[in-house]
Short mmCIF file of C-alpha atoms in Angstrom, two decimals:
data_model
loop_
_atom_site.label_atom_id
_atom_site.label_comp_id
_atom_site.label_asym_id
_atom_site.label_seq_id
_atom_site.Cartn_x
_atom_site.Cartn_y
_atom_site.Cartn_z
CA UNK P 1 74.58 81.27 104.30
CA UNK P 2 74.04 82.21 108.08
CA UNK P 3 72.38 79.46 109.87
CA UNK P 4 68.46 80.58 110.63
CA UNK P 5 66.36 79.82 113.77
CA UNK P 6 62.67 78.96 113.67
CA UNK P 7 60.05 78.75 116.77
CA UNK P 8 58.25 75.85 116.75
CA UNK P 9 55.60 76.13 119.69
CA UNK P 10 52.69 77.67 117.15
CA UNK P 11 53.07 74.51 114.71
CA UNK P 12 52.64 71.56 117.33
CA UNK P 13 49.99 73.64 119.14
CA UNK P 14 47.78 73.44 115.98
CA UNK P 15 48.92 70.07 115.01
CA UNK P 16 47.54 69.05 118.99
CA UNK P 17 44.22 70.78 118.77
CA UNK P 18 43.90 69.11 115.11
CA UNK P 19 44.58 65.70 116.40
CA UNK P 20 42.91 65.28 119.78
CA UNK P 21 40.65 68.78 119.43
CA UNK P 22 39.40 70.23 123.77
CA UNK P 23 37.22 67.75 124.81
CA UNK P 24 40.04 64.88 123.87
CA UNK P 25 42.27 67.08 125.79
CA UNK P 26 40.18 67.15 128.65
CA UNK P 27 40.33 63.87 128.87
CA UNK P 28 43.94 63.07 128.82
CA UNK P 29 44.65 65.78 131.64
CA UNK P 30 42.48 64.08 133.60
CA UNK P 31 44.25 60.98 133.89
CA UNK P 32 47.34 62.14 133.55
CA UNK P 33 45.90 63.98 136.63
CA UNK P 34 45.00 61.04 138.72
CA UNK P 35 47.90 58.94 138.09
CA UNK P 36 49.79 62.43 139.23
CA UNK P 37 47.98 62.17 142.66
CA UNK P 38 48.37 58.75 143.02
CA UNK P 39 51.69 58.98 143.00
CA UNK P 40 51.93 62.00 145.03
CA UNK P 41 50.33 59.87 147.84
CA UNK P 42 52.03 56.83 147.12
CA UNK P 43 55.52 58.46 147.93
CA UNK P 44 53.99 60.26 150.91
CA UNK P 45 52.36 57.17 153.05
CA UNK P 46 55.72 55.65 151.73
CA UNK P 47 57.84 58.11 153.09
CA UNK P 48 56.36 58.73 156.09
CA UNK P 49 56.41 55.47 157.25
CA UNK P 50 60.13 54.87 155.85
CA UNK P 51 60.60 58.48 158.29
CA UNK P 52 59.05 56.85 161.30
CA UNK P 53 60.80 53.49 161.45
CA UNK P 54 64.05 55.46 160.56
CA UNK P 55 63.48 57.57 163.64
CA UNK P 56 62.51 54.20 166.25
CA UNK P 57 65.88 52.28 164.60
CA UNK P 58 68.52 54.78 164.25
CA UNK P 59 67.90 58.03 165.51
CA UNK P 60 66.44 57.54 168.41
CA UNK P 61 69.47 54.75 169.51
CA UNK P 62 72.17 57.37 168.88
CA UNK P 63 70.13 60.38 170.62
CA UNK P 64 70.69 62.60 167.23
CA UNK P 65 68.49 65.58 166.28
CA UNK P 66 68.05 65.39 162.48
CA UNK P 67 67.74 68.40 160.84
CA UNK P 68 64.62 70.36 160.27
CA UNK P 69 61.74 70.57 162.16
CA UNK P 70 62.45 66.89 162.97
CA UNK P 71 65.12 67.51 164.67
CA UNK P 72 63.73 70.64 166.56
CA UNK P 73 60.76 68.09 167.68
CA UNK P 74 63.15 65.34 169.36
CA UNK P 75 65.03 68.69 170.85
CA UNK P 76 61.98 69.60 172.12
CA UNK P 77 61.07 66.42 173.38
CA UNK P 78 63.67 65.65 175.27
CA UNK P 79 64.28 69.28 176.84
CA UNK P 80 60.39 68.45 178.40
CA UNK P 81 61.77 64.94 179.35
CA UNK P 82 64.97 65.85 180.76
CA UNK P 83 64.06 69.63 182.93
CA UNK P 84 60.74 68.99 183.23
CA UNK P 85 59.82 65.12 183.35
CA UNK P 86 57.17 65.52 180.87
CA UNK P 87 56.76 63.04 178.40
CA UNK P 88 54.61 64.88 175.32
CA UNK P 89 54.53 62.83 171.92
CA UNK P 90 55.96 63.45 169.06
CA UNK P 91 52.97 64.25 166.82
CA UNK P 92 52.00 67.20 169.20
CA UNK P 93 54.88 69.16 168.79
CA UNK P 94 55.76 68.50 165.09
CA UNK P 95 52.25 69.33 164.09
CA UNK P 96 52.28 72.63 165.98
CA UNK P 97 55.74 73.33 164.97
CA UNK P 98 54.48 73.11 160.96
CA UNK P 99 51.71 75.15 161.57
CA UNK P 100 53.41 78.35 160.41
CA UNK P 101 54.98 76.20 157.69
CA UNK P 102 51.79 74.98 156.58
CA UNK P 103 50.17 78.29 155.81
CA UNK P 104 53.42 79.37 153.92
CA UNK P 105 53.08 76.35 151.80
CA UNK P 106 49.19 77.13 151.01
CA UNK P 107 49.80 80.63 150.26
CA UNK P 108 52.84 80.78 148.14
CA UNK P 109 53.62 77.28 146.76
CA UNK P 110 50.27 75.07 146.62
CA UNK P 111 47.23 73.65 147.96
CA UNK P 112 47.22 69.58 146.74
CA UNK P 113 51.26 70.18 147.81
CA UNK P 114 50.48 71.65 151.33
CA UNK P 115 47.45 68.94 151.77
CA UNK P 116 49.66 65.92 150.92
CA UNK P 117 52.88 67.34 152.57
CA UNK P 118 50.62 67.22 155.98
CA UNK P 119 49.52 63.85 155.31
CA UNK P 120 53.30 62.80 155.71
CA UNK P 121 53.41 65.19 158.93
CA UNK P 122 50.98 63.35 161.06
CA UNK P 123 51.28 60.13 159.30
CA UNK P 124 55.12 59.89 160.49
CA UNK P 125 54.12 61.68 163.88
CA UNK P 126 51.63 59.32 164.10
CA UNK P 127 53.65 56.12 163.44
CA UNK P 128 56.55 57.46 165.32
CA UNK P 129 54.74 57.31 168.61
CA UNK P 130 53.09 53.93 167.62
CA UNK P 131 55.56 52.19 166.35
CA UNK P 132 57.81 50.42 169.44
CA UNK P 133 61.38 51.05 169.53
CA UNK P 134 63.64 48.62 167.71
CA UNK P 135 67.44 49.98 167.69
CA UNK P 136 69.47 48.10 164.96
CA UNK P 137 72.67 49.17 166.13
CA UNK P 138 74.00 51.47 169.05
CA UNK P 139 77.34 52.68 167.44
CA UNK P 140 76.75 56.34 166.65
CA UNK P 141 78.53 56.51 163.44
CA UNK P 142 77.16 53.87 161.58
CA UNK P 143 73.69 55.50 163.21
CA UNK P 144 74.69 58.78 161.72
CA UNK P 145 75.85 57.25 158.58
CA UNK P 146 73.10 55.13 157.09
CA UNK P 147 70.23 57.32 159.46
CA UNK P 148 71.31 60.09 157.22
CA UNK P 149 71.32 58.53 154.19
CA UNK P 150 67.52 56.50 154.94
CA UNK P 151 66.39 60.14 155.77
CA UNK P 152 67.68 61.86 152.67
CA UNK P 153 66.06 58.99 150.65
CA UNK P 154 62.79 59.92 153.02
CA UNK P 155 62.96 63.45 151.67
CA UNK P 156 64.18 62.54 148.09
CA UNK P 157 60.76 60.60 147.31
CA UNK P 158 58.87 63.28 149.21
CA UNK P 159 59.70 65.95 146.40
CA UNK P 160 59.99 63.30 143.22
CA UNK P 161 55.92 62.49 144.36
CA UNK P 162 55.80 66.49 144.47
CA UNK P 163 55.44 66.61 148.26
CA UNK P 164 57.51 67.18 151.16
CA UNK P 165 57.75 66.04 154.79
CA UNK P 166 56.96 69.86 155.99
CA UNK P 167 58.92 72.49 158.19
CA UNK P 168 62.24 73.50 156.01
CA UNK P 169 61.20 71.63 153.15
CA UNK P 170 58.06 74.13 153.02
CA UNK P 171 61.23 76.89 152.46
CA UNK P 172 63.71 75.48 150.60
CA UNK P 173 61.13 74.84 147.91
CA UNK P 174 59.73 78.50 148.06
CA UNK P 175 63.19 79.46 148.10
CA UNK P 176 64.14 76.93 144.66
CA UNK P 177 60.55 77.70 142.70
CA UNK P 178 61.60 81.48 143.11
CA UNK P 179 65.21 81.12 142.23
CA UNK P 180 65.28 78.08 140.07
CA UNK P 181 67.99 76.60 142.35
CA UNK P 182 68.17 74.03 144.82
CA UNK P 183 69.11 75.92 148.36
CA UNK P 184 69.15 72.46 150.34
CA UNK P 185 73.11 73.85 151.57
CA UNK P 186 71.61 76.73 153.06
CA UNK P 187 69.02 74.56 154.95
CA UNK P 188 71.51 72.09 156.33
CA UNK P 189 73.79 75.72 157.73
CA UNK P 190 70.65 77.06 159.61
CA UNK P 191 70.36 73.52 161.14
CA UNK P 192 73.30 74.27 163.28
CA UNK P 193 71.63 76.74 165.44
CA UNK P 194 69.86 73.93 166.46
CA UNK P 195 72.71 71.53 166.77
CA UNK P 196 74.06 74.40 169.00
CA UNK P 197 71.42 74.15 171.34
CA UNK P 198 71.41 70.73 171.31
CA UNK P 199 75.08 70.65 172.25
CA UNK P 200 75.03 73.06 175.24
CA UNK P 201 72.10 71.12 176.77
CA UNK P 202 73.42 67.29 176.21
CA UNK P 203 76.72 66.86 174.85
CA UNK P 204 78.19 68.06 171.77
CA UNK P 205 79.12 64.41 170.88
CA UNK P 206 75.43 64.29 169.73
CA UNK P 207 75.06 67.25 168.34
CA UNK P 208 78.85 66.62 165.95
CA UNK P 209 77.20 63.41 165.09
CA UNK P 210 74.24 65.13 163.83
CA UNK P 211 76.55 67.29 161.82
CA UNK P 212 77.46 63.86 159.71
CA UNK P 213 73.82 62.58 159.70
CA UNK P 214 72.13 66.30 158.16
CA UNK P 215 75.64 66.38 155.76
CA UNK P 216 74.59 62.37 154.26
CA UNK P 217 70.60 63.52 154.00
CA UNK P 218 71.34 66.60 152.52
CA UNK P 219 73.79 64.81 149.42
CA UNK P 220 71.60 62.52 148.92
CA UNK P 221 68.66 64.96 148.46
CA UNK P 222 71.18 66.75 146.19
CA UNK P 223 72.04 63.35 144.30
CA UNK P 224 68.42 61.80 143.54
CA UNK P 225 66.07 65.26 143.21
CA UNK P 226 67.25 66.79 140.14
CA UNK P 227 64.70 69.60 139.76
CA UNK P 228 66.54 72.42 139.49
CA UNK P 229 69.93 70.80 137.63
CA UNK P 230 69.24 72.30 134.09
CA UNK P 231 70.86 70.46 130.71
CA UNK P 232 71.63 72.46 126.94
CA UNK P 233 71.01 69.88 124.39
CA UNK P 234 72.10 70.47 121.13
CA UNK P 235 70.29 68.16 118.82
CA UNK P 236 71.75 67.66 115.05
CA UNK P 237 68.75 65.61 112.78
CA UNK P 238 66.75 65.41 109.76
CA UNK P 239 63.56 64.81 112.04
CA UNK P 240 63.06 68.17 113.98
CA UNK P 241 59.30 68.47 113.95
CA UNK P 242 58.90 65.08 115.14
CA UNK P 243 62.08 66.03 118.11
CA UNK P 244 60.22 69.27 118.88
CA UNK P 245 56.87 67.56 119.36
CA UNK P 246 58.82 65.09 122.52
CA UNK P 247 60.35 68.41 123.96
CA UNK P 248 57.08 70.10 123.73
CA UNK P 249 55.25 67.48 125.16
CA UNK P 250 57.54 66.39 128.04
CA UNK P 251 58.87 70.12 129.21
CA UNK P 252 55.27 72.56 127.65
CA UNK P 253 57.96 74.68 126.87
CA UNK P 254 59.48 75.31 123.14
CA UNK P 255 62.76 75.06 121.70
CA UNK P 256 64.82 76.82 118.51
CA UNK P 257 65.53 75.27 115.21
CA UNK P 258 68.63 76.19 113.44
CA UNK P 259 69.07 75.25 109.56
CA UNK P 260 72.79 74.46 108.11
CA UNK P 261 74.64 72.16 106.00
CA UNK P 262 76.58 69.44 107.15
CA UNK P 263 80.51 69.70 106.05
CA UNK P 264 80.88 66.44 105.10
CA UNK P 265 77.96 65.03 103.30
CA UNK P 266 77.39 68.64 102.02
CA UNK P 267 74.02 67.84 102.72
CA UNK P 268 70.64 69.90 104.54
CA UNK P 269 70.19 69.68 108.08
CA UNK P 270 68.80 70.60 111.32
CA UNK P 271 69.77 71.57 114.62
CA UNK P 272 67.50 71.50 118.05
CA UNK P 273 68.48 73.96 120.53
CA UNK P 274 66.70 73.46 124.15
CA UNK P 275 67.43 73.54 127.90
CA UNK P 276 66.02 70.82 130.02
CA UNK P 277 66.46 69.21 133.45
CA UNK P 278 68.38 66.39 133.99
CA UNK P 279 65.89 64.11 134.34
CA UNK P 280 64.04 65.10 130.98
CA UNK P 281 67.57 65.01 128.98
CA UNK P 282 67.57 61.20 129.75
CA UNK P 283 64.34 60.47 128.61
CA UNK P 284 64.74 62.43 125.53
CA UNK P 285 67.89 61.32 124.27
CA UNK P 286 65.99 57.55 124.38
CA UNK P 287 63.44 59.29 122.07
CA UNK P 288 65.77 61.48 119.75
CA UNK P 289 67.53 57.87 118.68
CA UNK P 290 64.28 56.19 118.44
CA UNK P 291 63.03 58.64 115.97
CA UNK P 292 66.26 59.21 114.58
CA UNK P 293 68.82 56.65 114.81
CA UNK P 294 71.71 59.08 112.81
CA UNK P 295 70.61 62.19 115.52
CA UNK P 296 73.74 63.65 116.98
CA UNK P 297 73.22 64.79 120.62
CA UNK P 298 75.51 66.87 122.45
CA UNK P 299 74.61 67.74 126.03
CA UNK P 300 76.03 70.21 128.06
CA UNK P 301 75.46 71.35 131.70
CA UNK P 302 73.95 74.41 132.67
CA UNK P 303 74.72 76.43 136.05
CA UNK P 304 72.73 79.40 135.57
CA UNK P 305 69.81 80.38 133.25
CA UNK P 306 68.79 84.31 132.59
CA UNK P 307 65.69 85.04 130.54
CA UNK P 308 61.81 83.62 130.03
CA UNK P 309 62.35 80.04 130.96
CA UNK P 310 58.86 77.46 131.53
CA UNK P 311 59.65 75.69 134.78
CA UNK P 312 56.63 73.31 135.67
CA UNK P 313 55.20 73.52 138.96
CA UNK P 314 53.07 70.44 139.74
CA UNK P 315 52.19 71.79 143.50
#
């Protein structure tokens, strides 16, 4: 016999609304809620304070122009500094760089996103002019080595919390949540008009350091936020209600069931089909063997997805 596939979304819906019925639902989004926030804010003071101290230690001793609008700030900075002998802080200019930024996040991605992604805006402006300056080292490549890598980290727990440290982050999410892809490549090529600029006015020693420092922040945004990196798992078991029900609960979105027979024990079986980020294919592998210790999980990677596919948006 051909194998057959069953949906299994109807099923645990009613099982849910048996077991826990609306007003236990309520509940359980609402903390689920708050613990969301929490840790929303968490990364952003976090960040934003990890942002200003990387700035007052490493950036500022090498004279490199991150990318982003933090970069186009310092530019801007010292172009007043240098031509005109004007000394304007830091927060000034980034805040009324993001403005633009701001309203794009509020109107196409999310308000709690925008709100907490300008809390890390004028927190790290903030603590950037506060904060004294403290260089750790003065040679440029370690600066534009492990500056890089601190600022990708910076960025990295921005977007796990589900918030951002504004400017290009603002696009290169609009960009991903439309396309399902990560576009953070893109991002670190329009940075070079700035390096450009940067290089005709004060050396283009700076500005091919910078190069290094955006390339380390920009793989190690790639490395840790897995958001858009999809996984096909292919789940073999005699438990596939009980499977489904983790999916369903961890992803909202549902998955296929096929029915065959296993060639050697000649016995019934099951097979869960589903594609999940990377993240959630670690966490439910851990739960596959705990319900089923026998399971047989094959994962394989998945470049490019065409069809109705549930991607959560927490902004």
């Amino acid at each position: 016999d051909q194998p057959r596939s069953r949906g299994l979304g109807d099923v645990y819906k009613r099982q849910q609304f048996e077991l826990f019925g609306e007003m236990g639902g309520n509940v359980i989004m609402k903390e689920l809620n708050l613990k969301h926030e929490a840790k929303r804010y968490g990364c952003a003071v976090l960040a934003a304070t990890i942002m200003a101290l990387n700035i007052k230690t490493f950036v500022r001793a090498g004279g490199l122009f991150p990318g982003g609008f933090t970069g186009l700030t310092l530019l801007l900075q010292n172009i007043f500094q240098t031509f005109m002998g004007i000394a304007v802080p830091y927060t000034l200019i980034n805040v009324l760089l993001n403005s633009i930024p701001v309203f794009i996040g509020l109107k196409f991605i999310g308000k709690k996103f925008t709100i907490s992604s300008v809390c890390v805006i004028v927190l790290s402006g903030l603590l950037t002019d506060i904060i004294p300056s403290q260089p750790i080292t003065y040679d440029t490549l370690l600066i534009s080595i492990f500056g890089g890598l601190i600022n990708g980290f910076c960025i990295s727990l921005c977007l796990i919390g589900n918030t951002s440290t504004g400017g290009t982050d603002f696009i290169a999410i609009y960009f991903s949540e439309k396309n399902g892809r990560d576009i953070w490549n893109y991002i670190l090529c329009g940075n070079a008009v700035i390096l450009t600029v940067a290089g005709l006015l004060f050396g283009w020693d700076r500005a091919l350091y910078s190069i290094i420092f955006q390339f380390t922040s920009t793989q190690v945004i790639q490395m840790l936020h897995q958001r858009y990196k999809k996984h096909t798992l292919f789940i073999i078991t005699k438990e596939p209600y009980q499977i489904y029900e983790e999916i369903f609960k961890l992803t909202n979105h549902t998955a296929t069931r096929f029915e065959g027979t296993g060639c050697y024990t000649d016995e019934k079986t099951s097979m869960i089909y589903s594609v999940v980020s990377t993240e959630e294919a670690k966490y439910l592998v851990k739960k596959v063997h705990e319900i089923d210790p026998k399971a047989f999980v094959n994962i394989i990677k998945t470049d490019y997805i065409n069809g109705r596919f549930y991607q959560k948006t927490d902004y």
